[in-house]
mmCIF file with all atom_site columns, C-alpha atoms in Angstrom:
data_model
loop_
_atom_site.group_PDB
_atom_site.id
_atom_site.type_symbol
_atom_site.label_atom_id
_atom_site.label_alt_id
_atom_site.label_comp_id
_atom_site.label_asym_id
_atom_site.label_entity_id
_atom_site.label_seq_id
_atom_site.pdbx_PDB_ins_code
_atom_site.Cartn_x
_atom_site.Cartn_y
_atom_site.Cartn_z
_atom_site.occupancy
_atom_site.B_iso_or_equiv
_atom_site.pdbx_formal_charge
_atom_site.auth_seq_id
_atom_site.auth_comp_id
_atom_site.auth_asym_id
_atom_site.auth_atom_id
_atom_site.pdbx_PDB_model_num
ATOM 1   C CA . MET G 1 1   ? 54.584 122.557 -33.909 1.00 70.00 ? 83  MET G CA 1
ATOM 2   C CA . GLU G 1 2   ? 54.542 121.873 -30.838 1.00 67.00 ? 84  GLU G CA 1
ATOM 3   C CA . LEU G 1 3   ? 51.557 119.488 -30.487 1.00 67.00 ? 85  LEU G CA 1
ATOM 4   C CA . ILE G 1 4   ? 53.635 117.509 -33.042 1.00 68.00 ? 86  ILE G CA 1
ATOM 5   C CA . MET G 1 5   ? 56.893 117.292 -30.610 1.00 72.00 ? 87  MET G CA 1
ATOM 6   C CA . THR G 1 6   ? 54.841 116.375 -27.918 1.00 69.00 ? 88  THR G CA 1
ATOM 7   C CA . GLY G 1 7   ? 53.469 113.628 -29.685 1.00 66.00 ? 89  GLY G CA 1
ATOM 8   C CA . ILE G 1 8   ? 56.716 112.452 -30.941 1.00 74.00 ? 90  ILE G CA 1
ATOM 9   C CA . ASP G 1 9   ? 58.160 112.961 -27.221 1.00 72.00 ? 91  ASP G CA 1
ATOM 10  C CA . PHE G 1 10  ? 55.297 110.843 -26.375 1.00 68.00 ? 92  PHE G CA 1
ATOM 11  C CA . PHE G 1 11  ? 55.595 108.104 -28.769 1.00 71.00 ? 93  PHE G CA 1
ATOM 12  C CA . HIS G 1 12  ? 59.360 107.150 -27.271 1.00 74.00 ? 94  HIS G CA 1
ATOM 13  C CA . LYS G 1 13  ? 58.325 107.130 -24.472 1.00 74.00 ? 95  LYS G CA 1
ATOM 14  C CA . GLY G 1 14  ? 56.121 104.474 -25.045 1.00 71.00 ? 96  GLY G CA 1
ATOM 15  C CA . GLY G 1 15  ? 59.150 102.033 -25.793 1.00 77.00 ? 97  GLY G CA 1
ATOM 16  C CA . PRO G 1 16  ? 60.531 100.144 -28.932 1.00 83.00 ? 98  PRO G CA 1
ATOM 17  C CA . VAL G 1 17  ? 56.940 98.450  -29.061 1.00 86.00 ? 99  VAL G CA 1
ATOM 18  C CA . MET G 1 18  ? 55.662 101.595 -30.265 1.00 87.00 ? 100 MET G CA 1
ATOM 19  C CA . TYR G 1 19  ? 57.276 100.954 -33.642 1.00 90.00 ? 101 TYR G CA 1
ATOM 20  C CA . LEU G 1 20  ? 55.225 97.795  -34.441 1.00 92.00 ? 102 LEU G CA 1
ATOM 21  C CA . LEU G 1 21  ? 52.317 99.309  -33.302 1.00 92.00 ? 103 LEU G CA 1
ATOM 22  C CA . LEU G 1 22  ? 52.846 102.230 -35.356 1.00 92.00 ? 104 LEU G CA 1
ATOM 23  C CA . LEU G 1 23  ? 53.259 99.328  -38.518 1.00 94.00 ? 105 LEU G CA 1
ATOM 24  C CA . CYS G 1 24  ? 50.198 97.546  -37.441 1.00 94.00 ? 106 CYS G CA 1
ATOM 25  C CA . SER G 1 25  ? 48.473 101.242 -37.748 1.00 94.00 ? 107 SER G CA 1
ATOM 26  C CA . MET G 1 26  ? 50.078 101.946 -40.885 1.00 95.00 ? 108 MET G CA 1
ATOM 27  C CA . PHE G 1 27  ? 48.708 98.749  -42.401 1.00 95.00 ? 109 PHE G CA 1
ATOM 28  C CA . VAL G 1 28  ? 45.287 99.183  -41.149 1.00 96.00 ? 110 VAL G CA 1
ATOM 29  C CA . VAL G 1 29  ? 45.578 102.058 -42.956 1.00 96.00 ? 111 VAL G CA 1
ATOM 30  C CA . ALA G 1 30  ? 46.318 100.570 -46.095 1.00 96.00 ? 112 ALA G CA 1
ATOM 31  C CA . ILE G 1 31  ? 43.696 97.774  -46.320 1.00 96.00 ? 113 ILE G CA 1
ATOM 32  C CA . ALA G 1 32  ? 40.990 100.373 -45.641 1.00 96.00 ? 114 ALA G CA 1
ATOM 33  C CA . ILE G 1 33  ? 41.928 102.428 -48.391 1.00 96.00 ? 115 ILE G CA 1
ATOM 34  C CA . GLU G 1 34  ? 42.569 99.381  -50.648 1.00 96.00 ? 116 GLU G CA 1
ATOM 35  C CA . ARG G 1 35  ? 39.255 97.628  -49.570 1.00 95.00 ? 117 ARG G CA 1
ATOM 36  C CA . SER G 1 36  ? 37.276 101.251 -50.017 1.00 95.00 ? 118 SER G CA 1
ATOM 37  C CA . MET G 1 37  ? 38.808 101.715 -53.901 1.00 95.00 ? 119 MET G CA 1
ATOM 38  C CA . TYR G 1 38  ? 38.063 97.422  -54.685 1.00 95.00 ? 120 TYR G CA 1
ATOM 39  C CA . PHE G 1 39  ? 34.004 97.910  -52.843 1.00 95.00 ? 121 PHE G CA 1
ATOM 40  C CA . LYS G 1 40  ? 33.607 101.124 -54.681 1.00 93.00 ? 122 LYS G CA 1
ATOM 41  C CA . ALA G 1 41  ? 34.708 99.778  -58.044 1.00 92.00 ? 123 ALA G CA 1
ATOM 42  C CA . LYS G 1 42  ? 33.244 96.116  -57.464 1.00 92.00 ? 124 LYS G CA 1
ATOM 43  C CA . ASP G 1 43  ? 29.793 97.089  -55.484 1.00 92.00 ? 125 ASP G CA 1
ATOM 44  C CA . PRO G 1 44  ? 26.755 98.771  -57.630 1.00 90.00 ? 126 PRO G CA 1
ATOM 45  C CA . GLY G 1 45  ? 24.868 99.261  -53.832 1.00 86.00 ? 127 GLY G CA 1
ATOM 46  C CA . ARG G 1 46  ? 21.336 98.341  -52.872 1.00 88.00 ? 128 ARG G CA 1
ATOM 47  C CA . SER G 1 47  ? 19.906 101.110 -55.384 1.00 90.00 ? 129 SER G CA 1
ATOM 48  C CA . PHE G 1 48  ? 21.056 98.647  -58.322 1.00 91.00 ? 130 PHE G CA 1
ATOM 49  C CA . ALA G 1 49  ? 19.694 95.530  -56.709 1.00 89.00 ? 131 ALA G CA 1
ATOM 50  C CA . ARG G 1 50  ? 16.550 97.233  -55.684 1.00 90.00 ? 132 ARG G CA 1
ATOM 51  C CA . SER G 1 51  ? 15.651 98.430  -59.543 1.00 91.00 ? 133 SER G CA 1
ATOM 52  C CA . PHE G 1 52  ? 17.039 94.872  -60.933 1.00 91.00 ? 134 PHE G CA 1
ATOM 53  C CA . ALA G 1 53  ? 14.429 93.210  -58.479 1.00 88.00 ? 135 ALA G CA 1
ATOM 54  C CA . ASP G 1 54  ? 11.677 95.586  -59.296 1.00 89.00 ? 136 ASP G CA 1
ATOM 55  C CA . MET G 1 55  ? 12.174 95.295  -62.869 1.00 89.00 ? 137 MET G CA 1
ATOM 56  C CA . LEU G 1 56  ? 12.136 91.855  -62.752 1.00 86.00 ? 138 LEU G CA 1
ATOM 57  C CA . SER G 1 57  ? 9.081  91.373  -60.741 1.00 84.00 ? 139 SER G CA 1
ATOM 58  C CA . GLN G 1 58  ? 7.265  93.857  -62.902 1.00 86.00 ? 140 GLN G CA 1
ATOM 59  C CA . GLY G 1 59  ? 8.456  91.434  -65.649 1.00 82.00 ? 141 GLY G CA 1
ATOM 60  C CA . ASP G 1 60  ? 10.539 93.816  -67.450 1.00 85.00 ? 142 ASP G CA 1
ATOM 61  C CA . ARG G 1 61  ? 12.981 91.725  -68.240 1.00 86.00 ? 143 ARG G CA 1
ATOM 62  C CA . ASP G 1 62  ? 14.390 93.257  -71.215 1.00 86.00 ? 144 ASP G CA 1
ATOM 63  C CA . GLY G 1 63  ? 15.136 96.382  -68.885 1.00 89.00 ? 145 GLY G CA 1
ATOM 64  C CA . ALA G 1 64  ? 16.547 94.417  -65.870 1.00 87.00 ? 146 ALA G CA 1
ATOM 65  C CA . ALA G 1 65  ? 19.234 92.830  -68.449 1.00 87.00 ? 147 ALA G CA 1
ATOM 66  C CA . GLU G 1 66  ? 19.846 96.273  -69.952 1.00 90.00 ? 148 GLU G CA 1
ATOM 67  C CA . LEU G 1 67  ? 20.334 97.753  -66.343 1.00 90.00 ? 149 LEU G CA 1
ATOM 68  C CA . ALA G 1 68  ? 22.503 94.502  -65.628 1.00 89.00 ? 150 ALA G CA 1
ATOM 69  C CA . SER G 1 69  ? 25.275 95.361  -68.363 1.00 89.00 ? 151 SER G CA 1
ATOM 70  C CA . SER G 1 70  ? 25.227 99.081  -68.438 1.00 89.00 ? 152 SER G CA 1
ATOM 71  C CA . THR G 1 71  ? 26.434 99.039  -64.768 1.00 90.00 ? 153 THR G CA 1
ATOM 72  C CA . LYS G 1 72  ? 30.054 98.226  -63.212 1.00 91.00 ? 154 LYS G CA 1
ATOM 73  C CA . GLY G 1 73  ? 30.785 95.825  -60.798 1.00 90.00 ? 155 GLY G CA 1
ATOM 74  C CA . ILE G 1 74  ? 30.559 91.914  -59.761 1.00 91.00 ? 156 ILE G CA 1
ATOM 75  C CA . ILE G 1 75  ? 26.618 91.538  -59.258 1.00 91.00 ? 157 ILE G CA 1
ATOM 76  C CA . PRO G 1 76  ? 25.712 93.055  -62.189 1.00 92.00 ? 158 PRO G CA 1
ATOM 77  C CA . SER G 1 77  ? 28.440 90.915  -64.112 1.00 91.00 ? 159 SER G CA 1
ATOM 78  C CA . LEU G 1 78  ? 26.867 87.922  -62.856 1.00 91.00 ? 160 LEU G CA 1
ATOM 79  C CA . LEU G 1 79  ? 23.557 88.725  -63.415 1.00 90.00 ? 161 LEU G CA 1
ATOM 80  C CA . SER G 1 80  ? 24.164 89.650  -67.182 1.00 90.00 ? 162 SER G CA 1
ATOM 81  C CA . LYS G 1 81  ? 25.968 85.972  -67.470 1.00 87.00 ? 163 LYS G CA 1
ATOM 82  C CA . GLY G 1 82  ? 22.913 84.333  -65.965 1.00 85.00 ? 164 GLY G CA 1
ATOM 83  C CA . MET G 1 83  ? 20.461 85.749  -67.696 1.00 85.00 ? 165 MET G CA 1
ATOM 84  C CA . ALA G 1 84  ? 22.108 85.011  -70.777 1.00 82.00 ? 166 ALA G CA 1
ATOM 85  C CA . PHE G 1 85  ? 23.192 81.415  -69.166 1.00 74.00 ? 167 PHE G CA 1
ATOM 86  C CA . THR G 1 86  ? 21.378 78.650  -71.180 1.00 60.00 ? 168 THR G CA 1
ATOM 87  C CA . GLY G 1 87  ? 23.012 75.764  -68.573 1.00 57.00 ? 169 GLY G CA 1
ATOM 88  C CA . ASP G 1 88  ? 22.937 71.928  -69.032 1.00 58.00 ? 170 ASP G CA 1
ATOM 89  C CA . GLU G 1 89  ? 22.244 68.879  -67.046 1.00 54.00 ? 171 GLU G CA 1
ATOM 90  C CA . ASN G 1 90  ? 26.028 69.103  -65.518 1.00 65.00 ? 172 ASN G CA 1
ATOM 91  C CA . VAL G 1 91  ? 26.011 72.952  -64.868 1.00 70.00 ? 173 VAL G CA 1
ATOM 92  C CA . PRO G 1 92  ? 22.603 74.183  -64.001 1.00 81.00 ? 174 PRO G CA 1
ATOM 93  C CA . LEU G 1 93  ? 22.011 78.050  -63.325 1.00 83.00 ? 175 LEU G CA 1
ATOM 94  C CA . THR G 1 94  ? 21.935 77.644  -59.803 1.00 85.00 ? 176 THR G CA 1
ATOM 95  C CA . THR G 1 95  ? 25.386 75.887  -59.574 1.00 86.00 ? 177 THR G CA 1
ATOM 96  C CA . PHE G 1 96  ? 26.600 78.686  -61.415 1.00 86.00 ? 178 PHE G CA 1
ATOM 97  C CA . PHE G 1 97  ? 25.594 81.163  -59.636 1.00 89.00 ? 179 PHE G CA 1
ATOM 98  C CA . GLU G 1 98  ? 26.854 79.486  -56.059 1.00 89.00 ? 180 GLU G CA 1
ATOM 99  C CA . VAL G 1 99  ? 29.992 79.055  -57.806 1.00 90.00 ? 181 VAL G CA 1
ATOM 100 C CA . GLN G 1 100 ? 30.661 82.641  -58.903 1.00 90.00 ? 182 GLN G CA 1
ATOM 101 C CA . SER G 1 101 ? 29.134 83.915  -56.100 1.00 91.00 ? 183 SER G CA 1
ATOM 102 C CA . GLY G 1 102 ? 31.362 81.991  -53.454 1.00 92.00 ? 184 GLY G CA 1
ATOM 103 C CA . ILE G 1 103 ? 34.345 83.646  -55.720 1.00 92.00 ? 185 ILE G CA 1
ATOM 104 C CA . ALA G 1 104 ? 33.261 86.982  -55.702 1.00 93.00 ? 186 ALA G CA 1
ATOM 105 C CA . LEU G 1 105 ? 32.576 86.824  -51.783 1.00 94.00 ? 187 LEU G CA 1
ATOM 106 C CA . THR G 1 106 ? 36.078 85.672  -51.152 1.00 93.00 ? 188 THR G CA 1
ATOM 107 C CA . ARG G 1 107 ? 37.522 88.714  -53.412 1.00 93.00 ? 189 ARG G CA 1
ATOM 108 C CA . PHE G 1 108 ? 35.621 90.774  -50.997 1.00 94.00 ? 190 PHE G CA 1
ATOM 109 C CA . ARG G 1 109 ? 36.952 89.337  -48.060 1.00 94.00 ? 191 ARG G CA 1
ATOM 110 C CA . LYS G 1 110 ? 40.263 89.568  -49.195 1.00 91.00 ? 192 LYS G CA 1
ATOM 111 C CA . ARG G 1 111 ? 42.436 91.210  -46.649 1.00 91.00 ? 193 ARG G CA 1
ATOM 112 C CA . LEU G 1 112 ? 40.180 91.648  -44.068 1.00 94.00 ? 194 LEU G CA 1
ATOM 113 C CA . TYR G 1 113 ? 41.581 88.701  -42.355 1.00 93.00 ? 195 TYR G CA 1
ATOM 114 C CA . TYR G 1 114 ? 44.527 90.379  -41.391 1.00 95.00 ? 196 TYR G CA 1
ATOM 115 C CA . LEU G 1 115 ? 42.100 93.183  -39.420 1.00 95.00 ? 197 LEU G CA 1
ATOM 116 C CA . ASN G 1 116 ? 40.867 90.307  -37.300 1.00 94.00 ? 198 ASN G CA 1
ATOM 117 C CA . VAL G 1 117 ? 44.700 89.605  -36.694 1.00 95.00 ? 199 VAL G CA 1
ATOM 118 C CA . ILE G 1 118 ? 45.680 93.303  -35.684 1.00 95.00 ? 200 ILE G CA 1
ATOM 119 C CA . VAL G 1 119 ? 42.579 93.227  -33.118 1.00 95.00 ? 201 VAL G CA 1
ATOM 120 C CA . THR G 1 120 ? 43.773 90.744  -31.374 1.00 94.00 ? 202 THR G CA 1
ATOM 121 C CA . MET G 1 121 ? 47.557 91.470  -31.690 1.00 94.00 ? 203 MET G CA 1
ATOM 122 C CA . ALA G 1 122 ? 47.335 95.630  -31.002 1.00 94.00 ? 204 ALA G CA 1
ATOM 123 C CA . PRO G 1 123 ? 46.807 95.423  -27.218 1.00 93.00 ? 205 PRO G CA 1
ATOM 124 C CA . LEU G 1 124 ? 48.825 92.459  -26.676 1.00 93.00 ? 206 LEU G CA 1
ATOM 125 C CA . LEU G 1 125 ? 51.467 94.321  -28.127 1.00 91.00 ? 207 LEU G CA 1
ATOM 126 C CA . GLY G 1 126 ? 50.394 97.504  -25.911 1.00 89.00 ? 208 GLY G CA 1
ATOM 127 C CA . LEU G 1 127 ? 50.559 94.829  -23.123 1.00 89.00 ? 209 LEU G CA 1
ATOM 128 C CA . LEU G 1 128 ? 53.952 93.306  -23.558 1.00 88.00 ? 210 LEU G CA 1
ATOM 129 C CA . GLY G 1 129 ? 55.537 97.353  -23.951 1.00 85.00 ? 211 GLY G CA 1
ATOM 130 C CA . THR G 1 130 ? 53.586 98.503  -20.560 1.00 83.00 ? 212 THR G CA 1
ATOM 131 C CA . ILE G 1 131 ? 55.108 95.013  -18.790 1.00 84.00 ? 213 ILE G CA 1
ATOM 132 C CA . SER G 1 132 ? 58.806 95.836  -19.781 1.00 79.00 ? 214 SER G CA 1
ATOM 133 C CA . GLY G 1 133 ? 58.423 99.642  -19.301 1.00 76.00 ? 215 GLY G CA 1
ATOM 134 C CA . MET G 1 134 ? 57.038 98.518  -15.691 1.00 77.00 ? 216 MET G CA 1
ATOM 135 C CA . ILE G 1 135 ? 60.155 96.699  -14.963 1.00 75.00 ? 217 ILE G CA 1
ATOM 136 C CA . SER G 1 136 ? 62.268 99.075  -15.916 1.00 71.00 ? 218 SER G CA 1
ATOM 137 C CA . ALA G 1 137 ? 60.730 101.454 -13.731 1.00 67.00 ? 219 ALA G CA 1
ATOM 138 C CA . PHE G 1 138 ? 60.593 99.174  -10.885 1.00 67.00 ? 220 PHE G CA 1
ATOM 139 C CA . SER G 1 139 ? 64.292 98.854  -11.761 1.00 64.00 ? 221 SER G CA 1
ATOM 140 C CA . VAL G 1 140 ? 64.835 101.904 -9.666  1.00 54.00 ? 222 VAL G CA 1
ATOM 141 C CA . PHE G 1 141 ? 64.451 100.123 -6.534  1.00 54.00 ? 223 PHE G CA 1
ATOM 142 C CA . ASN G 1 142 ? 68.339 98.489  -7.421  1.00 52.00 ? 224 ASN G CA 1
ATOM 143 C CA . LEU G 1 143 ? 69.646 101.445 -7.878  1.00 51.00 ? 225 LEU G CA 1
ATOM 144 C CA . GLU G 1 144 ? 68.582 103.868 -4.667  1.00 54.00 ? 226 GLU G CA 1
ATOM 145 C CA . SER G 1 145 ? 65.700 104.235 -2.380  1.00 51.00 ? 227 SER G CA 1
ATOM 146 C CA . GLY G 1 146 ? 63.651 107.132 -2.557  1.00 49.00 ? 228 GLY G CA 1
ATOM 147 C CA . GLN G 1 147 ? 62.568 107.045 -5.990  1.00 56.00 ? 229 GLN G CA 1
ATOM 148 C CA . ALA G 1 148 ? 59.063 106.980 -5.801  1.00 54.00 ? 230 ALA G CA 1
ATOM 149 C CA . GLY G 1 149 ? 58.344 109.911 -7.816  1.00 51.00 ? 231 GLY G CA 1
ATOM 150 C CA . ALA G 1 150 ? 60.531 108.414 -10.719 1.00 52.00 ? 232 ALA G CA 1
ATOM 151 C CA . ILE G 1 151 ? 58.770 105.131 -10.281 1.00 54.00 ? 233 ILE G CA 1
ATOM 152 C CA . THR G 1 152 ? 55.391 106.639 -10.807 1.00 56.00 ? 234 THR G CA 1
ATOM 153 C CA . GLY G 1 153 ? 56.655 108.657 -13.809 1.00 54.00 ? 235 GLY G CA 1
ATOM 154 C CA . GLY G 1 154 ? 58.043 105.362 -15.229 1.00 59.00 ? 236 GLY G CA 1
ATOM 155 C CA . VAL G 1 155 ? 54.979 103.508 -14.721 1.00 65.00 ? 237 VAL G CA 1
ATOM 156 C CA . GLY G 1 156 ? 52.639 106.430 -17.047 1.00 64.00 ? 238 GLY G CA 1
ATOM 157 C CA . GLU G 1 157 ? 55.015 106.532 -19.825 1.00 66.00 ? 239 GLU G CA 1
ATOM 158 C CA . ALA G 1 158 ? 54.884 102.592 -20.010 1.00 71.00 ? 240 ALA G CA 1
ATOM 159 C CA . LEU G 1 159 ? 50.962 102.774 -20.163 1.00 82.00 ? 241 LEU G CA 1
ATOM 160 C CA . ILE G 1 160 ? 51.635 104.841 -23.381 1.00 85.00 ? 242 ILE G CA 1
ATOM 161 C CA . ALA G 1 161 ? 52.167 101.576 -24.967 1.00 86.00 ? 243 ALA G CA 1
ATOM 162 C CA . THR G 1 162 ? 48.674 99.963  -23.774 1.00 89.00 ? 244 THR G CA 1
ATOM 163 C CA . ALA G 1 163 ? 46.919 103.298 -25.045 1.00 90.00 ? 245 ALA G CA 1
ATOM 164 C CA . MET G 1 164 ? 48.536 103.045 -28.414 1.00 90.00 ? 246 MET G CA 1
ATOM 165 C CA . GLY G 1 165 ? 47.701 99.134  -28.533 1.00 92.00 ? 247 GLY G CA 1
ATOM 166 C CA . LEU G 1 166 ? 43.955 99.916  -27.506 1.00 94.00 ? 248 LEU G CA 1
ATOM 167 C CA . CYS G 1 167 ? 43.507 102.363 -30.325 1.00 93.00 ? 249 CYS G CA 1
ATOM 168 C CA . THR G 1 168 ? 45.057 100.657 -32.906 1.00 94.00 ? 250 THR G CA 1
ATOM 169 C CA . ALA G 1 169 ? 42.745 97.588  -32.345 1.00 96.00 ? 251 ALA G CA 1
ATOM 170 C CA . ILE G 1 170 ? 39.801 99.870  -31.600 1.00 96.00 ? 252 ILE G CA 1
ATOM 171 C CA . ILE G 1 171 ? 40.403 101.277 -35.300 1.00 95.00 ? 253 ILE G CA 1
ATOM 172 C CA . ALA G 1 172 ? 40.827 98.423  -37.152 1.00 96.00 ? 254 ALA G CA 1
ATOM 173 C CA . LEU G 1 173 ? 37.872 96.623  -35.644 1.00 96.00 ? 255 LEU G CA 1
ATOM 174 C CA . ALA G 1 174 ? 35.980 99.588  -37.061 1.00 96.00 ? 256 ALA G CA 1
ATOM 175 C CA . VAL G 1 175 ? 37.378 99.168  -40.022 1.00 96.00 ? 257 VAL G CA 1
ATOM 176 C CA . HIS G 1 176 ? 36.672 95.383  -40.241 1.00 96.00 ? 258 HIS G CA 1
ATOM 177 C CA . ALA G 1 177 ? 32.823 95.808  -38.821 1.00 96.00 ? 259 ALA G CA 1
ATOM 178 C CA . TYR G 1 178 ? 32.353 98.354  -41.902 1.00 96.00 ? 260 TYR G CA 1
ATOM 179 C CA . PHE G 1 179 ? 33.523 96.275  -44.459 1.00 96.00 ? 261 PHE G CA 1
ATOM 180 C CA . THR G 1 180 ? 31.703 92.975  -43.149 1.00 95.00 ? 262 THR G CA 1
ATOM 181 C CA . GLN G 1 181 ? 28.507 94.637  -42.534 1.00 95.00 ? 263 GLN G CA 1
ATOM 182 C CA . ARG G 1 182 ? 28.925 95.732  -46.753 1.00 94.00 ? 264 ARG G CA 1
ATOM 183 C CA . ILE G 1 183 ? 29.541 92.335  -47.525 1.00 95.00 ? 265 ILE G CA 1
ATOM 184 C CA . ASP G 1 184 ? 26.585 91.200  -45.538 1.00 94.00 ? 266 ASP G CA 1
ATOM 185 C CA . SER G 1 185 ? 24.265 93.632  -47.734 1.00 93.00 ? 267 SER G CA 1
ATOM 186 C CA . ILE G 1 186 ? 25.841 92.395  -50.656 1.00 93.00 ? 268 ILE G CA 1
ATOM 187 C CA . VAL G 1 187 ? 25.315 88.606  -50.124 1.00 93.00 ? 269 VAL G CA 1
ATOM 188 C CA . SER G 1 188 ? 21.763 89.641  -49.296 1.00 92.00 ? 270 SER G CA 1
ATOM 189 C CA . ASP G 1 189 ? 21.570 91.439  -52.803 1.00 91.00 ? 271 ASP G CA 1
ATOM 190 C CA . MET G 1 190 ? 23.140 89.118  -54.400 1.00 91.00 ? 272 MET G CA 1
ATOM 191 C CA . GLU G 1 191 ? 20.239 86.361  -53.048 1.00 90.00 ? 273 GLU G CA 1
ATOM 192 C CA . GLN G 1 192 ? 17.722 88.219  -53.687 1.00 90.00 ? 274 GLN G CA 1
ATOM 193 C CA . CYS G 1 193 ? 18.687 88.644  -57.371 1.00 89.00 ? 275 CYS G CA 1
ATOM 194 C CA . PHE G 1 194 ? 19.425 85.304  -58.249 1.00 90.00 ? 276 PHE G CA 1
ATOM 195 C CA . SER G 1 195 ? 16.777 83.752  -56.904 1.00 89.00 ? 277 SER G CA 1
ATOM 196 C CA . LEU G 1 196 ? 14.828 85.940  -59.416 1.00 86.00 ? 278 LEU G CA 1
ATOM 197 C CA . VAL G 1 197 ? 16.992 85.442  -62.106 1.00 86.00 ? 279 VAL G CA 1
ATOM 198 C CA . GLU G 1 198 ? 16.513 81.498  -61.575 1.00 84.00 ? 280 GLU G CA 1
ATOM 199 C CA . GLY G 1 199 ? 12.638 81.573  -60.935 1.00 81.00 ? 281 GLY G CA 1
ATOM 200 C CA . MET G 1 200 ? 12.588 83.575  -64.218 1.00 79.00 ? 282 MET G CA 1
ATOM 201 C CA . ALA G 1 201 ? 14.776 80.777  -66.175 1.00 72.00 ? 283 ALA G CA 1
ATOM 202 C CA . GLU G 1 202 ? 12.471 78.494  -64.624 1.00 69.00 ? 284 GLU G CA 1
ATOM 203 C CA . GLU G 1 203 ? 9.253  80.125  -66.261 1.00 65.00 ? 285 GLU G CA 1
ATOM 204 C CA . ARG G 1 204 ? 11.319 80.098  -69.508 1.00 63.00 ? 286 ARG G CA 1
ATOM 205 C CA . ASP G 1 205 ? 12.073 76.465  -69.420 1.00 55.00 ? 287 ASP G CA 1
#
């Protein structure tokens, strides 16, 4: 309980900008939770891509089709449609995959832009809080001399905002890096599986 009260006391000492930084932190957590749930529902993982690629490489088209149709996620759905896609002169299979994968990746990247904004904005907000706090601390000189201890304490309290801003930015950067890495893996899986399906379609034609 004492630790909580100390944290609340430090929060108030950081100044009004701390409320903005708290809002940014809550926004980062909300995005992390929402994106985690979306990726869990839509990304089948690398194991699916490996299994699908192995089946097609071994010529087991029916097994690959069954695996794609029985697995939840965006990639399996696109592969199922691609394997059943007849195509025509205006819309070849390659174009179908390019368009649909572009739409899918846009959905995976949704809201990650806001994390980039917070990574840049949070340290600036912290710096703003620190500068305003230091201005208040040094205004002691306008009252009376001999207030060195008060000034030092005021500067220390002002630095709380900078620390909070940096912590918020670090968390946002870590979350953004994690989901960016997952998207890179998804792109790699898409390219591998789509190329195999396109090669299968060419052999069939």
